[in-house]
XYZ file of C-alpha atoms in Angstrom:
302
model
C 0.036 0.005 0.019
C 1.656 3.210 -1.162
C 1.132 6.762 -0.090
C -1.161 5.954 2.802
C -0.549 6.524 6.529
C -0.643 3.474 8.699
C -3.716 2.651 10.666
C -2.104 3.674 13.895
C -0.671 6.993 12.768
C -2.028 10.134 14.163
C -4.029 8.566 16.990
C -5.288 10.679 19.776
C -6.459 14.241 19.588
C -4.624 14.688 16.284
C -7.166 12.564 14.506
C -10.219 14.614 15.849
C -10.504 16.944 12.742
C -10.228 14.023 10.329
C -12.775 12.058 12.319
C -15.176 14.997 12.343
C -14.871 15.438 8.638
C -15.390 11.792 8.010
C -18.404 11.727 10.221
C -20.092 14.212 7.930
C -20.565 11.440 5.302
C -22.730 8.999 7.346
C -24.602 11.923 8.927
C -25.657 13.123 5.436
C -26.457 9.559 4.401
C -28.911 9.518 7.236
C -31.076 11.744 5.024
C -31.480 9.000 2.493
C -34.493 7.488 4.178
C -36.473 10.667 4.296
C -35.499 11.662 0.781
C -36.293 8.224 -0.641
C -39.728 7.955 0.990
C -40.826 11.509 0.616
C -39.393 12.819 -2.618
C -38.379 9.998 -4.980
C -40.725 7.952 -7.121
C -41.382 4.569 -5.542
C -40.369 1.265 -7.115
C -37.100 2.424 -8.758
C -34.194 1.851 -6.203
C -31.689 0.960 -9.010
C -32.482 4.021 -10.927
C -32.055 6.136 -7.736
C -28.686 4.492 -7.140
C -27.578 5.214 -10.788
C -28.450 8.855 -10.555
C -26.594 9.103 -7.325
C -23.413 7.539 -8.630
C -22.841 8.075 -12.332
C -23.336 11.861 -12.839
C -21.393 12.603 -9.687
C -18.569 10.299 -10.835
C -18.320 11.946 -14.234
C -18.197 15.320 -12.640
C -15.241 14.197 -10.413
C -13.430 12.824 -13.384
C -13.882 16.048 -15.343
C -12.601 18.121 -12.343
C -9.581 16.020 -11.520
C -8.567 14.777 -15.030
C -7.025 11.772 -13.385
C -7.464 8.178 -14.561
C -6.349 4.912 -12.805
C -3.123 3.423 -13.830
C -1.949 -0.232 -13.920
C -3.666 -2.504 -11.425
C -5.788 0.398 -10.200
C -8.121 -0.089 -13.090
C -9.204 -3.393 -11.535
C -9.019 -2.219 -7.969
C -11.210 0.798 -8.739
C -13.731 -1.370 -10.500
C -13.966 -3.758 -7.513
C -14.268 -0.996 -4.991
C -16.843 0.817 -7.244
C -19.013 -2.334 -7.454
C -18.771 -3.007 -3.714
C -19.103 0.589 -2.358
C -21.491 1.884 -5.037
C -22.747 -0.563 -7.607
C -24.076 -3.168 -5.088
C -24.325 -1.130 -1.841
C -26.585 1.718 -3.167
C -29.368 -0.436 -4.806
C -29.412 -2.722 -1.795
C -29.561 0.373 0.428
C -32.471 1.922 -1.551
C -34.294 -1.430 -1.670
C -34.097 -1.751 2.104
C -35.211 1.811 2.569
C -38.297 1.192 0.330
C -39.329 -2.126 1.700
C -38.587 -1.693 5.399
C -39.341 1.116 7.985
C -36.311 3.344 8.152
C -35.572 2.186 11.653
C -35.357 -1.469 10.677
C -33.169 -0.722 7.683
C -30.960 1.481 9.869
C -30.583 -1.274 12.463
C -29.471 -3.748 9.837
C -26.952 -1.276 8.573
C -25.610 -0.871 12.052
C -24.139 -4.329 11.837
C -21.435 -3.052 9.565
C -18.833 -2.176 12.291
C -18.899 -5.794 13.476
C -18.502 -7.133 9.984
C -15.511 -4.781 9.450
C -13.953 -5.916 12.717
C -14.084 -9.513 11.456
C -12.848 -8.703 7.898
C -9.882 -6.702 9.382
C -8.608 -10.050 10.743
C -8.812 -11.810 7.427
C -7.846 -8.943 4.991
C -5.764 -6.627 7.094
C -4.155 -9.293 9.381
C -5.303 -7.414 12.455
C -6.062 -9.036 15.744
C -9.675 -9.713 16.559
C -10.822 -7.064 19.036
C -13.373 -8.355 21.584
C -13.759 -4.912 22.752
C -14.774 -3.571 19.396
C -17.222 -6.440 18.799
C -18.771 -5.820 22.209
C -19.191 -2.099 21.493
C -20.487 -3.024 18.096
C -23.199 -5.060 19.684
C -23.908 -2.095 22.008
C -24.234 0.148 18.995
C -26.687 -2.311 17.236
C -28.777 -2.492 20.479
C -28.794 1.284 20.822
C -29.939 1.758 17.206
C -32.615 -0.880 17.645
C -33.940 0.866 20.709
C -34.078 4.248 18.850
C -35.761 3.216 15.630
C -37.574 -0.159 15.924
C -41.141 0.184 17.296
C -43.452 -2.604 18.308
C -45.352 -2.345 15.038
C -42.251 -2.595 12.742
C -42.877 -4.860 9.743
C -40.210 -7.225 8.536
C -40.021 -7.991 4.826
C -37.754 -10.811 3.707
C -36.406 -9.143 0.708
C -35.938 -5.875 2.605
C -34.014 -7.627 5.421
C -31.874 -9.484 2.957
C -31.105 -6.219 1.149
C -30.322 -4.429 4.466
C -27.856 -7.122 5.521
C -26.379 -7.260 2.024
C -25.791 -3.516 1.917
C -23.943 -3.740 5.240
C -21.795 -6.601 4.098
C -20.808 -5.179 0.671
C -19.907 -1.787 2.148
C -17.955 -3.508 4.979
C -15.877 -5.433 2.382
C -15.459 -2.316 0.282
C -14.142 -0.340 3.341
C -11.739 -3.072 4.295
C -10.322 -3.405 0.766
C -10.041 0.320 0.418
C -7.936 0.406 3.589
C -5.787 -2.438 2.276
C -5.123 -0.931 -1.102
C -4.899 2.657 0.095
C -4.703 5.503 -2.426
C -2.216 5.520 -5.309
C 0.336 8.295 -5.394
C -0.674 11.244 -7.478
C -4.423 10.516 -7.039
C -6.432 12.889 -4.836
C -9.412 11.745 -2.649
C -11.701 13.320 -5.176
C -10.093 11.333 -8.020
C -10.438 8.075 -6.117
C -14.035 8.958 -5.390
C -14.703 9.624 -9.094
C -13.202 6.299 -10.158
C -15.476 4.424 -7.778
C -18.670 6.447 -8.447
C -18.056 6.074 -12.243
C -17.346 2.309 -12.202
C -20.191 1.686 -9.746
C -22.540 3.837 -12.052
C -21.470 1.942 -15.155
C -22.207 -1.261 -13.384
C -25.643 -0.002 -12.541
C -26.407 1.353 -16.034
C -27.470 -1.969 -17.681
C -28.961 -3.256 -14.499
C -31.340 -0.273 -14.295
C -32.944 -1.031 -17.734
C -32.950 -4.752 -17.215
C -34.534 -4.742 -13.749
C -36.685 -1.580 -13.840
C -37.256 -0.866 -17.571
C -37.975 2.688 -18.521
C -37.005 5.484 -16.038
C -39.870 6.982 -13.957
C -41.230 10.479 -14.544
C -39.234 12.997 -12.590
C -40.982 16.010 -11.215
C -39.539 18.934 -9.348
C -39.525 17.162 -5.945
C -37.962 14.130 -7.347
C -35.310 16.239 -9.170
C -34.466 17.985 -5.937
C -34.084 14.627 -4.201
C -31.857 13.220 -6.851
C -29.640 16.367 -6.835
C -29.216 16.168 -3.123
C -28.375 12.462 -3.158
C -26.003 12.792 -6.106
C -24.063 16.033 -5.354
C -24.188 16.093 -1.541
C -24.977 12.557 -0.671
C -22.657 11.180 -3.334
C -19.850 13.343 -4.593
C -19.031 15.437 -1.460
C -19.662 12.776 1.245
C -17.927 9.883 -0.548
C -14.792 12.036 -1.006
C -14.817 12.678 2.767
C -15.446 9.061 3.550
C -12.693 7.637 1.354
C -10.223 10.160 2.681
C -11.094 8.999 6.207
C -10.571 5.426 5.298
C -7.052 6.060 4.039
C -6.045 8.222 7.057
C -7.862 6.599 10.012
C -8.067 3.127 11.422
C -10.645 1.154 9.459
C -12.632 0.101 12.499
C -12.801 3.644 13.715
C -14.289 4.725 10.348
C -16.787 1.893 10.292
C -18.401 2.700 13.592
C -19.074 6.199 12.413
C -21.726 4.634 10.192
C -23.953 4.424 13.217
C -24.576 8.136 12.785
C -26.626 7.437 9.696
C -29.598 5.729 11.427
C -29.390 8.299 14.346
C -29.792 11.145 11.889
C -32.529 9.247 10.152
C -34.386 8.939 13.448
C -33.913 12.662 14.254
C -35.257 13.604 10.839
C -38.206 11.238 11.332
C -39.058 13.131 14.565
C -38.491 16.503 13.046
C -40.056 16.033 9.597
C -42.474 13.021 9.909
C -43.770 13.806 13.459
C -42.377 10.688 14.821
C -41.902 10.632 18.590
C -38.804 9.842 20.658
C -39.624 8.421 24.104
C -37.428 7.438 27.068
C -36.557 4.150 25.439
C -35.341 5.888 22.236
C -33.280 8.314 24.315
C -31.572 5.368 26.079
C -30.827 3.912 22.676
C -29.313 7.268 21.590
C -27.019 7.254 24.538
C -25.870 3.607 23.869
C -25.248 4.319 20.128
C -23.299 7.511 20.877
C -21.332 5.663 23.595
C -20.476 2.944 20.876
C -19.348 5.694 18.453
C -17.060 7.336 20.989
C -15.650 3.993 22.253
C -14.912 3.042 18.668
C -12.562 5.960 18.252
C -10.341 4.819 21.213
C -7.234 2.858 20.243
C -6.937 -0.776 21.290
C -4.354 -1.439 23.901
C -1.000 -2.383 22.188
C 0.133 -5.943 22.998
C 3.144 -6.283 25.212
C 6.347 -6.624 23.187
C 7.529 -10.189 22.532
C 10.416 -11.529 24.570
C 13.603 -12.135 22.703
């Protein structure tokens, strides 16, 4: 891995600005549930994913004028399919077929998946502490967003778990491969958005047929998801992956369902009772604990 700081570099207070910038991405992604249900035409999750990815990727390529080289053509394609091409349609499918809270709780499993993948892909030691706090985070999100009347759809549950797994693998591989020298975070973002969008292009017409009619509300939703929820936030997200420990970045994803729950209370008149507030506290504690470094093992005796 070239041109990338090691996972342990810059720990402590020095990582706070980078962590805060990275946290913007999942916070903005928390608006996906409200935008999808309130602004976008229903029944077209793949089309929504396509418009979120491909235009933003082409804009990034036009701005940076940087193309992959050598093995990065294949790496960018793999990362684009995992982080964009598979993740986004699965995310939109879960958002359409499940209550936002259920979809958010399934997505909250991502930090635990990353903790396990870090062992196999990054050769890191399995951290029981991170797994435990990951479970606390899932419990907290569940208390916040799942009500007694929450309906479970088999396809929606599978899509929610699939989105968590594909993004977790994409995060882990992005950390392993880093960022090539001479490529900015925006360039790397453009490669992935474009390759993921090109992957989605034929799937959109094969699975959904003709695009839906787009009115003013839908156009506003697509612009928000593409420019802010796509181009800007993915650049911050991938920059965070290359400069912060991968497990620290993954746990920030819990901010997404928390923001979705807050928007539900503010925009959709949903209520947050004592149980939800306890869940908020648990989820926030999991996020904070996820930023703390693991204890370094004692040096081996010679």
